[in-house]
Amino acid sequence: MSEENSLYNPIVMDHFLNPRNMGDLDDADGIGEVGAAACGDIMKISLKIDDNGRISDAKFKTFGCGSAIASSSMATELVKGKTIEEALQLSNKNVVDALGGLPPVKIHCSVLAEEAIKAALDDYLKRHPEMASRVAAAEAAKEKKA
Amino acid sequence: MKRNVYLDCQSSTPVLPEVYEAMLPWFKEYYGNASALHELGVRSRKALNQSRERFAAAIGAERPEDIVFTSCGTEANNLAIKGSVYALEDKGRHIVTTVAEHPSVENSIAFLEKHGFRATRVKVDRFGRVNPADVEAAIEKDTVLIATHYANHDIGTIQPVEEIGEIAERCHIQFFVDCNFSAGWLPLNVNRMKAGLVSLSPHRFYGPKGVGVLWKARRSRLISIINGGIQEENRRSGTENVPAIVGGGVAVERASAEFSARTAHVAELQSRLWNGIRSRIDCVCLNGAPLGENRHPCNLNVSAEFIEGEGQLLLCNASGIAVSSGSSCVSRNLKYSSVLSAIGLDETLAQGNLIFSVGKDNTSEEIDYVIESYAGIVERLRGMSPVWDDYRKGVIQSKISQD
Ligand code: FES
């Protein structure tokens, strides 16, 4: 398949054909599973989060199109090593930019990735109220500054 | 070694070498406008008429002058539907069609509905087949057109067009049969179908793109929907695409001559492919009619459960295999194929849809390669699918009925 005749750009194709972080985490600290209303696809993200609130590992499983798979792959790459506060800032636009762009009809697949990451973080924060208050405090501090 | 296996013959086919050769002189040497009165013009006109004869012969039509050339199958369908309904406006404003039509039929009718016409869309069964009794029941006092297809563009199901034709004849209603996906591959006789209008698409049987064909029975009423000069006896204005029409004529002649060999060959590959797929892969289903007399011999429309179609298509492409899919993720409007919803296919199965269509040049060795590759592709995508995990753990059940 020649690149110029491909539906997606080379970065997207690379993440689709060689997805990073595909799989599950047995001892996940947070799991998020979301479905896209637009086309009925499903994305699941598992996170390992250390005591300092830093994401040490991230994995995905996705039932969806090439963009959805590439978006999950990229999203897990982007949040690995980030703190919860940082990861909560991840937007679908960050994912799209890191992928070098997606066709307009495929933007919602990157939204799915953002939502799955947020859902996994929410799941973790529910299980760890102490961390939830730290995040809330950080949010409040930031709002004050702004 | 990088393979290239083309299994998308219902989208388009390459032109035959003899079609290509026949077209060439009409680009540079004989470029006259077929309406012109000089020698080059007359030469082009004769070539068009020779093609008319070839098309008429191939579909069992008596009069070559009843063949109208358009720019494509979609235009032929638009002309057949809008041209009939506007011509018959004084008689009524109602159309009977089905829920499983090609967009060129469905959207032409939807357009007419916005302009004061009415339509009834007859349902199809789970194989995509229309019951002629339902067509009869849908007829109203002011029905002027019955429009349906011979073989379905998506799932390959063959409609009982002869029975529908009988009803149309009995009720004196103009009957249009969209044969864009069946011409060249299914026995096609306008008289047996009792059709009043039939459309053909030469690029689906090794002719060129840029030409469509509409056959119109002498008795049928039709007005032009493209307004301009008096080309095609006033039925379709616009300069005729002479090279494509010449090429199409050669293609249709070859299709008739090779009909038995081609259809036997593709039917064998079709069953080899389906048998291979279902023996190698769990949780796959065939959409449309069972293989055999009620199904187009090229078409294999399948769904692999727990995965999505675009990913399958992309991985097939990466293995050099060209296919299509009716999954919502593949379509621009994020809706899955309307034919799959018409047959009541579960949404998640529609999502995992893949369409293979074999052609006369495919080999059994290619089919074996596709079976191997496809089994690997399904396994790979299922390995990424959270839904497959749920199925494996017994959290959810397969939606494919085991009958
Ligand atoms: S997941 Fe359906 S379009 Fe991307």
Coordinates of C-alpha atoms and ligand atoms in Angstrom, one line a residue:
Chain A
M1 CA 0.0 0.0 0.0
S2 CA 1.6 3.2 -1.0
E3 CA 1.4 6.1 1.4
E4 CA 0.0 8.7 -0.9
N5 CA -2.9 6.3 -1.7
S6 CA -3.7 5.7 1.9
L7 CA -6.8 6.8 3.7
Y8 CA -4.8 7.9 6.7
N9 CA -1.5 9.6 7.2
P10 CA 1.7 7.5 8.0
I11 CA 1.5 8.2 11.7
V12 CA -2.1 7.1 12.0
M13 CA -1.3 4.0 9.9
D14 CA 1.7 3.2 12.0
H15 CA -0.4 3.4 15.2
F16 CA -3.1 1.3 13.6
L17 CA -0.8 -1.4 12.2
N18 CA 1.6 -1.4 15.2
P19 CA -0.5 -0.3 18.1
R20 CA 1.3 0.7 21.3
N21 CA 0.1 -0.5 24.6
M22 CA -2.6 -2.8 23.4
G23 CA -4.0 -5.1 26.0
D24 CA -5.2 -5.2 29.6
L25 CA -3.5 -4.6 32.9
D26 CA -4.2 -7.4 35.4
D27 CA -3.8 -5.2 38.4
A28 CA -5.2 -2.0 36.9
D29 CA -5.8 0.9 39.3
G30 CA -8.4 2.5 37.0
I31 CA -10.4 1.2 34.1
G32 CA -12.6 3.2 31.8
E33 CA -14.8 1.7 29.2
V34 CA -16.8 4.1 26.9
G35 CA -18.9 3.7 23.8
A36 CA -19.3 6.3 21.0
A37 CA -22.9 7.3 20.4
A38 CA -22.0 8.2 16.8
C39 CA -21.2 4.7 15.5
G40 CA -21.5 2.3 18.4
D41 CA -17.8 1.6 19.0
I42 CA -16.2 0.7 22.3
M43 CA -12.9 1.7 23.9
K44 CA -11.4 0.4 27.1
I45 CA -8.4 2.0 28.9
S46 CA -6.6 0.5 31.9
L47 CA -4.2 2.6 34.0
K48 CA -1.6 1.7 36.5
I49 CA -1.1 4.7 38.8
D50 CA 1.7 4.9 41.5
D51 CA 1.4 6.3 45.0
N52 CA 2.5 9.7 43.8
G53 CA -0.4 9.9 41.4
R54 CA 1.7 9.3 38.3
I55 CA 0.6 7.0 35.5
S56 CA 3.2 4.3 35.3
D57 CA 1.4 2.2 32.7
A58 CA -1.5 2.4 30.3
K59 CA -3.2 -0.1 28.0
F60 CA -6.1 -0.1 25.7
K61 CA -8.6 -2.5 24.0
T62 CA -10.8 -1.1 21.2
F63 CA -13.7 -2.2 19.1
G64 CA -13.7 0.4 16.4
C65 CA -12.2 1.7 13.2
G66 CA -8.6 2.4 12.3
S67 CA -8.8 5.9 13.7
A68 CA -10.2 4.6 17.0
I69 CA -7.4 2.1 17.3
A70 CA -4.7 4.7 16.4
S71 CA -6.3 7.2 18.8
S72 CA -6.3 4.7 21.7
S73 CA -2.7 3.8 20.9
M74 CA -1.7 7.5 20.9
A75 CA -3.7 8.4 23.9
T76 CA -2.1 5.7 26.0
E77 CA 1.3 6.9 24.8
L78 CA 0.5 10.5 25.8
V79 CA -0.6 9.8 29.3
K80 CA 2.1 7.4 30.3
G81 CA 4.4 9.1 32.8
K82 CA 1.9 11.9 33.4
T83 CA 0.4 12.8 36.7
I84 CA -3.3 12.5 37.1
E85 CA -3.7 16.2 37.0
E86 CA -1.8 16.4 33.7
A87 CA -3.6 13.4 32.2
L88 CA -7.0 15.0 33.1
Q89 CA -6.0 17.9 30.8
L90 CA -5.6 15.6 27.8
S91 CA -8.0 16.6 25.1
N92 CA -9.0 14.8 21.9
K93 CA -7.2 17.7 20.0
N94 CA -3.9 16.7 21.7
V95 CA -4.5 13.1 20.4
V96 CA -5.4 14.3 16.9
D97 CA -2.3 16.7 16.8
A98 CA 0.0 13.9 17.9
L99 CA -1.4 11.7 15.2
G100 CA -0.6 14.4 12.6
G101 CA -4.3 14.9 11.9
L102 CA -7.4 12.8 11.3
P103 CA -10.0 13.1 8.5
P104 CA -12.9 15.3 9.7
V105 CA -15.4 12.5 9.9
K106 CA -13.0 10.6 12.2
I107 CA -12.6 13.3 14.9
H108 CA -15.2 11.7 17.1
C109 CA -13.0 8.6 17.4
S110 CA -10.3 10.7 19.1
V111 CA -13.1 12.1 21.4
L112 CA -13.7 8.5 22.4
A113 CA -10.0 8.2 23.4
E114 CA -10.2 11.3 25.6
E115 CA -13.4 10.0 27.2
A116 CA -11.9 6.6 27.9
I117 CA -8.9 8.1 29.6
K118 CA -11.1 10.4 31.7
A119 CA -13.3 7.4 32.6
A120 CA -10.3 5.4 33.7
L121 CA -9.0 8.3 35.8
D122 CA -12.5 8.8 37.4
D123 CA -12.6 5.2 38.2
Y124 CA -9.2 5.5 40.0
L125 CA -10.3 8.7 41.8
K126 CA -13.4 7.0 43.0
R127 CA -11.3 4.2 44.5
H128 CA -8.8 6.8 46.0
P129 CA -10.7 9.6 47.7
E130 CA -7.5 11.0 49.1
M131 CA -6.1 11.5 45.6
A132 CA -9.5 13.0 44.5
S133 CA -9.2 15.7 47.1
R134 CA -5.6 16.5 46.0
V135 CA -6.8 16.8 42.4
A136 CA -9.8 19.0 43.5
A137 CA -7.5 21.2 45.5
A138 CA -5.1 21.6 42.5
E139 CA -8.1 22.5 40.3
A140 CA -9.3 25.1 42.8
A141 CA -5.8 26.6 43.0
K142 CA -5.6 26.8 39.3
E143 CA -9.0 28.4 39.0
K144 CA -8.1 31.0 41.6
K145 CA -5.0 31.9 39.6
A146 CA -7.0 32.2 36.4
Chain B
M1 CA 6.2 -11.1 -1.7
K2 CA 3.6 -8.3 -1.9
R3 CA 0.3 -9.7 -3.3
N4 CA -2.5 -7.9 -5.0
V5 CA -5.8 -9.6 -4.9
Y6 CA -8.7 -7.6 -6.2
L7 CA -12.0 -8.7 -4.6
D8 CA -14.1 -5.6 -5.3
C9 CA -15.5 -6.5 -8.7
Q10 CA -19.0 -5.2 -7.8
S11 CA -17.5 -1.7 -7.3
S12 CA -15.7 -1.8 -10.7
T13 CA -13.7 -4.0 -13.0
P14 CA -10.8 -3.4 -15.3
V15 CA -11.6 -3.1 -19.0
L16 CA -10.9 -6.1 -21.2
P17 CA -7.9 -5.7 -23.5
E18 CA -10.2 -5.9 -26.5
V19 CA -12.5 -3.3 -25.0
Y20 CA -9.5 -1.0 -24.6
E21 CA -8.3 -1.6 -28.1
A22 CA -11.8 -1.0 -29.5
M23 CA -12.0 2.4 -27.7
L24 CA -8.7 3.8 -28.7
P25 CA -9.5 5.1 -32.3
W26 CA -12.5 7.0 -30.9
F27 CA -10.3 9.3 -28.9
K28 CA -7.9 10.7 -31.5
E29 CA -8.9 9.5 -35.0
Y30 CA -12.6 9.4 -35.0
Y31 CA -13.5 12.2 -32.7
G32 CA -16.6 13.5 -34.5
N33 CA -19.7 14.5 -32.5
A34 CA -22.3 11.9 -33.2
S35 CA -24.9 14.6 -33.9
A36 CA -22.7 16.2 -36.7
L37 CA -23.6 15.7 -40.3
H38 CA -20.1 15.3 -41.7
E39 CA -18.2 12.1 -42.3
L40 CA -16.7 12.0 -38.8
G41 CA -20.0 12.6 -37.2
V42 CA -21.7 9.9 -39.2
R43 CA -19.0 7.5 -38.3
S44 CA -19.5 8.1 -34.6
R45 CA -23.3 7.8 -35.0
K46 CA -22.8 4.4 -36.7
A47 CA -20.6 3.3 -33.9
L48 CA -23.2 4.3 -31.3
N49 CA -25.8 2.3 -33.2
Q50 CA -23.6 -0.7 -33.4
S51 CA -23.3 -0.6 -29.6
R52 CA -27.1 -0.2 -29.3
E53 CA -27.4 -3.4 -31.3
R54 CA -25.0 -5.2 -29.1
F55 CA -26.7 -4.1 -25.9
A56 CA -30.2 -4.9 -27.3
A57 CA -29.0 -8.4 -28.3
A58 CA -27.5 -9.0 -24.9
I59 CA -30.8 -8.3 -23.0
G60 CA -33.2 -9.9 -25.4
A61 CA -34.6 -6.5 -26.7
E62 CA -36.0 -6.4 -30.2
R63 CA -35.3 -2.8 -31.0
P64 CA -31.8 -1.3 -30.7
E65 CA -33.3 2.1 -30.9
D66 CA -34.8 1.5 -27.4
I67 CA -31.3 1.7 -25.9
V68 CA -30.5 5.1 -24.4
F69 CA -26.9 5.9 -23.4
T70 CA -26.2 7.9 -20.3
S71 CA -23.1 8.8 -18.4
C72 CA -23.3 6.1 -15.8
G73 CA -25.6 3.7 -14.1
T74 CA -26.7 6.2 -11.5
E75 CA -27.8 8.6 -14.3
A76 CA -29.7 5.7 -16.0
N77 CA -31.5 5.1 -12.7
N78 CA -32.3 8.7 -12.3
L79 CA -33.6 9.0 -15.8
A80 CA -35.7 5.8 -15.5
I81 CA -37.4 6.9 -12.2
K82 CA -37.7 10.7 -12.6
G83 CA -38.3 10.4 -16.4
S84 CA -41.1 7.9 -15.9
V85 CA -42.8 9.7 -13.0
Y86 CA -42.8 13.1 -14.7
A87 CA -44.0 11.6 -18.0
L88 CA -46.8 9.9 -16.2
E89 CA -47.8 12.8 -13.9
D90 CA -51.2 13.1 -15.5
K91 CA -52.0 9.4 -14.4
G92 CA -50.8 9.5 -10.8
R93 CA -48.2 10.4 -8.3
H94 CA -47.4 7.2 -6.4
I95 CA -44.3 4.9 -6.7
V96 CA -43.8 1.4 -5.3
T97 CA -40.3 0.4 -4.4
T98 CA -38.4 -1.5 -1.7
V99 CA -36.4 -0.7 1.4
A100 CA -33.2 -2.3 -0.1
E101 CA -32.5 -0.2 -3.1
H102 CA -29.2 1.3 -4.3
P103 CA -28.8 5.0 -3.3
S104 CA -29.4 6.1 -6.9
V105 CA -32.9 4.6 -6.8
E106 CA -33.7 5.4 -3.2
N107 CA -32.5 9.0 -3.4
S108 CA -34.2 9.6 -6.7
I109 CA -37.4 8.6 -5.1
A110 CA -36.7 10.6 -2.0
F111 CA -36.1 13.6 -4.2
L112 CA -39.5 13.0 -5.9
E113 CA -41.2 12.8 -2.5
K114 CA -40.0 16.2 -1.7
H115 CA -41.7 17.4 -4.9
G116 CA -45.2 16.2 -4.3
F117 CA -44.9 12.5 -5.2
R118 CA -45.5 9.6 -2.8
A119 CA -43.8 6.3 -2.4
T120 CA -44.3 3.0 -0.6
R121 CA -41.2 1.0 0.3
V122 CA -42.0 -2.7 0.5
K123 CA -40.1 -4.6 3.1
V124 CA -37.6 -7.5 2.4
D125 CA -37.2 -10.7 4.4
R126 CA -34.1 -11.5 6.4
F127 CA -32.3 -12.6 3.2
G128 CA -33.2 -9.3 1.5
R129 CA -35.8 -10.8 -0.7
V130 CA -39.0 -9.0 -1.6
N131 CA -42.3 -10.9 -1.5
P132 CA -44.2 -10.1 -4.8
A133 CA -47.5 -10.2 -2.8
D134 CA -46.3 -7.3 -0.8
V135 CA -45.5 -5.4 -4.0
E136 CA -49.0 -6.1 -5.2
A137 CA -50.5 -5.0 -1.9
A138 CA -48.6 -1.7 -2.0
I139 CA -50.1 -0.7 -5.3
E140 CA -52.5 2.2 -5.1
K141 CA -55.0 3.7 -7.5
D142 CA -52.6 6.2 -8.7
T143 CA -49.4 4.1 -8.7
V144 CA -47.5 4.9 -11.9
L145 CA -44.2 3.1 -11.3
I146 CA -42.8 0.0 -9.7
A147 CA -39.0 0.4 -9.2
T148 CA -36.7 -2.3 -7.9
H149 CA -33.5 -4.1 -8.5
Y150 CA -32.6 -7.6 -10.0
A151 CA -29.5 -8.3 -7.8
N152 CA -28.8 -6.3 -4.7
H153 CA -25.7 -4.1 -4.8
D154 CA -24.8 -4.9 -1.2
I155 CA -25.8 -8.4 -0.3
G156 CA -26.2 -10.0 -3.8
T157 CA -29.8 -11.2 -3.2
I158 CA -31.7 -11.8 -6.4
Q159 CA -35.3 -10.5 -6.5
P160 CA -38.2 -12.3 -8.0
V161 CA -38.4 -9.8 -10.8
E162 CA -40.4 -12.0 -13.2
E163 CA -43.2 -12.4 -10.7
I164 CA -43.1 -8.6 -9.9
G165 CA -43.2 -8.0 -13.7
E166 CA -46.3 -10.1 -14.0
I167 CA -48.0 -8.0 -11.4
A168 CA -46.9 -4.8 -13.0
E169 CA -48.2 -6.0 -16.4
R170 CA -51.5 -7.1 -14.9
C171 CA -52.0 -3.8 -13.2
H172 CA -50.7 -1.8 -16.2
I173 CA -48.0 -0.1 -14.2
Q174 CA -44.6 0.8 -15.7
F175 CA -41.9 -1.5 -14.2
F176 CA -38.3 -0.4 -13.9
V177 CA -35.6 -2.9 -13.0
D178 CA -32.2 -1.7 -11.9
C179 CA -29.8 -4.2 -13.4
N180 CA -26.6 -2.2 -12.7
F181 CA -25.3 -5.0 -10.5
S182 CA -26.6 -8.0 -12.4
A183 CA -26.0 -7.3 -16.1
G184 CA -23.1 -9.5 -17.3
W185 CA -23.5 -11.9 -14.4
L186 CA -27.1 -13.0 -14.3
P187 CA -29.4 -14.2 -17.2
L188 CA -31.0 -11.0 -18.3
N189 CA -34.0 -10.9 -20.6
V190 CA -36.3 -7.8 -20.6
N191 CA -39.2 -9.7 -22.0
R192 CA -39.1 -12.5 -19.4
M193 CA -38.9 -9.8 -16.7
K194 CA -41.8 -8.0 -18.3
A195 CA -39.9 -4.9 -17.7
G196 CA -40.6 -1.5 -19.1
L197 CA -37.2 0.0 -18.3
V198 CA -33.9 -1.7 -17.4
S199 CA -30.6 0.0 -16.5
L200 CA -27.0 -1.4 -17.0
S201 CA -23.6 -0.4 -15.9
P202 CA -20.8 -1.6 -18.2
H203 CA -17.9 -0.9 -15.9
R204 CA -19.1 -3.8 -13.7
F205 CA -18.6 -6.3 -16.5
Y206 CA -15.2 -5.3 -17.9
G207 CA -16.4 -2.2 -19.8
P208 CA -15.3 1.3 -19.2
K209 CA -16.6 3.9 -16.8
G210 CA -18.4 6.9 -18.2
V211 CA -21.3 5.1 -19.8
G212 CA -24.6 3.8 -18.5
V213 CA -27.4 2.2 -20.4
L214 CA -31.1 2.5 -20.1
W215 CA -33.4 0.2 -22.1
K216 CA -36.9 1.5 -22.6
A217 CA -39.7 -0.6 -23.9
R218 CA -41.5 1.1 -26.8
R219 CA -44.7 1.3 -24.7
S220 CA -43.0 2.9 -21.7
R221 CA -43.4 6.6 -21.2
L222 CA -40.3 8.6 -20.4
I223 CA -39.2 12.2 -20.6
S224 CA -35.7 13.5 -20.6
I225 CA -34.4 14.9 -17.3
I226 CA -31.3 16.4 -18.8
N227 CA -32.3 19.2 -21.1
G228 CA -30.5 20.3 -24.1
G229 CA -30.1 19.1 -27.7
I230 CA -31.9 16.2 -29.3
Q231 CA -29.3 13.5 -28.7
E232 CA -30.5 9.9 -28.0
E233 CA -33.7 10.7 -29.7
N234 CA -34.5 13.4 -27.2
R235 CA -34.4 11.0 -24.3
R236 CA -31.0 12.2 -23.0
S237 CA -29.4 15.4 -24.1
G238 CA -25.7 15.9 -24.1
T239 CA -22.8 14.8 -26.4
E240 CA -22.5 11.0 -26.3
N241 CA -19.3 9.5 -24.9
V242 CA -18.4 7.6 -28.0
P243 CA -15.3 5.8 -26.8
A244 CA -17.0 4.5 -23.7
I245 CA -20.1 3.5 -25.6
V246 CA -18.0 1.6 -28.1
G247 CA -16.1 -0.1 -25.3
G248 CA -19.3 -0.9 -23.4
G249 CA -20.7 -2.5 -26.6
V250 CA -17.7 -4.8 -26.9
A251 CA -17.8 -5.6 -23.2
V252 CA -21.5 -6.6 -23.3
E253 CA -20.9 -8.8 -26.3
R254 CA -18.0 -10.5 -24.5
A255 CA -20.1 -10.9 -21.4
S256 CA -22.7 -12.8 -23.3
A257 CA -20.2 -15.0 -25.2
E258 CA -18.4 -15.9 -22.0
F259 CA -21.4 -15.9 -19.7
S260 CA -21.4 -19.6 -18.7
A261 CA -17.7 -19.8 -18.2
R262 CA -17.5 -16.6 -16.1
T263 CA -20.5 -17.4 -13.9
A264 CA -19.4 -21.0 -13.3
H265 CA -15.9 -19.7 -12.4
V266 CA -17.0 -17.0 -10.0
A267 CA -19.6 -19.2 -8.3
E268 CA -16.9 -21.7 -7.6
L269 CA -14.6 -19.1 -6.1
Q270 CA -17.5 -17.6 -4.1
S271 CA -18.3 -20.9 -2.5
R272 CA -14.6 -21.7 -1.9
L273 CA -14.2 -18.4 -0.2
W274 CA -17.2 -18.8 2.0
N275 CA -16.4 -22.4 3.0
G276 CA -12.9 -21.3 3.8
I277 CA -14.0 -18.4 5.9
R278 CA -16.6 -20.2 7.9
S279 CA -14.4 -23.2 8.6
R280 CA -11.5 -21.1 9.7
I281 CA -13.2 -18.3 11.7
D282 CA -15.7 -18.5 14.6
C283 CA -18.7 -16.2 14.8
V284 CA -19.0 -15.1 11.2
C285 CA -22.3 -14.9 9.3
L286 CA -23.3 -14.6 5.7
N287 CA -25.6 -11.7 5.0
G288 CA -28.1 -12.0 2.2
A289 CA -29.4 -15.1 0.4
P290 CA -27.6 -18.4 0.7
L291 CA -25.2 -19.2 -2.0
G292 CA -27.0 -20.6 -5.1
E293 CA -29.8 -19.5 -7.3
N294 CA -31.0 -16.6 -5.2
R295 CA -27.6 -15.0 -4.9
H296 CA -25.3 -13.1 -7.2
P297 CA -22.4 -15.4 -8.0
C298 CA -19.8 -12.8 -7.3
N299 CA -21.0 -11.4 -4.0
L300 CA -20.0 -12.6 -0.6
N301 CA -21.2 -10.2 2.2
V302 CA -20.1 -11.4 5.6
S303 CA -19.9 -10.1 9.2
A304 CA -17.3 -11.0 11.6
E305 CA -18.6 -10.5 15.1
F306 CA -16.9 -8.5 17.9
I307 CA -14.8 -6.4 15.4
E308 CA -15.4 -3.5 13.1
G309 CA -15.3 -3.4 9.3
E310 CA -13.0 -0.5 8.6
G311 CA -10.1 -2.1 10.5
Q312 CA -10.7 -5.3 8.5
L313 CA -10.7 -3.4 5.3
L314 CA -7.5 -1.6 6.2
L315 CA -5.7 -4.7 7.2
C316 CA -6.9 -6.5 4.1
N317 CA -5.5 -3.6 2.1
A318 CA -2.2 -3.9 3.9
S319 CA -2.1 -7.5 2.8
G320 CA -2.8 -6.4 -0.8
I321 CA -6.5 -7.5 -0.7
A322 CA -9.1 -5.0 -2.0
V323 CA -12.5 -5.3 -0.5
S324 CA -15.4 -3.0 0.7
S325 CA -17.4 -2.7 3.9
G326 CA -20.9 -1.5 4.8
S327 CA -19.8 -0.6 8.4
S328 CA -20.9 2.7 9.8
C329 CA -17.2 3.6 10.4
V330 CA -16.6 3.4 6.7
S331 CA -19.4 5.5 5.6
R332 CA -19.2 9.3 5.7
N333 CA -22.5 9.7 7.5
L334 CA -21.6 7.2 10.2
K335 CA -24.6 5.0 9.3
Y336 CA -24.2 1.4 8.4
S337 CA -25.5 0.1 5.1
S338 CA -29.2 0.6 4.8
V339 CA -29.6 -2.8 3.2
L340 CA -28.1 -4.4 6.3
S341 CA -30.6 -2.6 8.4
A342 CA -33.4 -3.5 6.0
I343 CA -32.7 -7.2 6.6
G344 CA -32.8 -6.6 10.3
L345 CA -29.1 -7.4 10.9
D346 CA -28.0 -6.7 14.4
E347 CA -26.2 -3.4 14.7
T348 CA -22.9 -4.8 16.0
L349 CA -22.9 -7.4 13.2
A350 CA -23.5 -4.7 10.7
Q351 CA -20.5 -3.0 12.2
G352 CA -18.3 -6.0 11.4
N353 CA -19.3 -6.1 7.8
L354 CA -17.0 -6.9 4.9
I355 CA -17.9 -7.4 1.3
F356 CA -15.9 -9.6 -1.0
S357 CA -16.8 -9.6 -4.7
V358 CA -14.9 -12.0 -7.0
G359 CA -14.4 -11.6 -10.7
K360 CA -13.6 -13.7 -13.7
D361 CA -9.8 -13.1 -13.3
N362 CA -9.5 -14.3 -9.7
T363 CA -7.9 -17.7 -9.1
S364 CA -8.6 -20.3 -6.4
E365 CA -5.0 -19.8 -5.3
E366 CA -5.8 -16.2 -4.6
I367 CA -8.9 -17.2 -2.7
D368 CA -6.8 -19.5 -0.5
Y369 CA -4.5 -16.6 0.2
V370 CA -7.4 -14.4 1.1
I371 CA -8.9 -17.0 3.4
E372 CA -5.5 -17.4 5.2
S373 CA -4.9 -13.6 5.5
Y374 CA -8.5 -12.9 6.5
A375 CA -8.4 -15.5 9.3
G376 CA -5.3 -13.8 10.6
I377 CA -6.8 -10.3 10.3
V378 CA -9.9 -11.3 12.3
E379 CA -7.8 -12.9 15.0
R380 CA -5.6 -9.8 15.2
L381 CA -8.5 -7.4 15.5
R382 CA -10.3 -9.6 18.0
G383 CA -7.1 -9.6 20.1
M384 CA -7.6 -5.8 20.4
S385 CA -11.4 -6.0 21.0
P386 CA -12.8 -5.6 24.5
V387 CA -16.0 -7.1 23.2
W388 CA -14.3 -10.3 22.1
D389 CA -12.9 -10.6 25.7
D390 CA -16.4 -10.3 27.0
Y391 CA -17.6 -13.1 24.7
R392 CA -14.7 -15.3 25.6
K393 CA -15.4 -14.8 29.3
G394 CA -19.1 -15.6 28.7
V395 CA -20.2 -12.1 29.7
I396 CA -22.0 -11.7 26.4
Q397 CA -23.4 -14.2 23.8
S398 CA -22.9 -14.4 20.1
K399 CA -25.7 -12.7 18.1
I400 CA -25.3 -15.1 15.2
S401 CA -28.1 -17.6 15.2
Q402 CA -26.9 -21.1 14.6
D403 CA -29.4 -22.2 12.0
Ligands
FES1 S1 -14.9 4.1 15.7 FE1 -16.5 4.3 14.2 S2 -15.7 5.8 12.9 FE2 -14.1 5.5 14.3

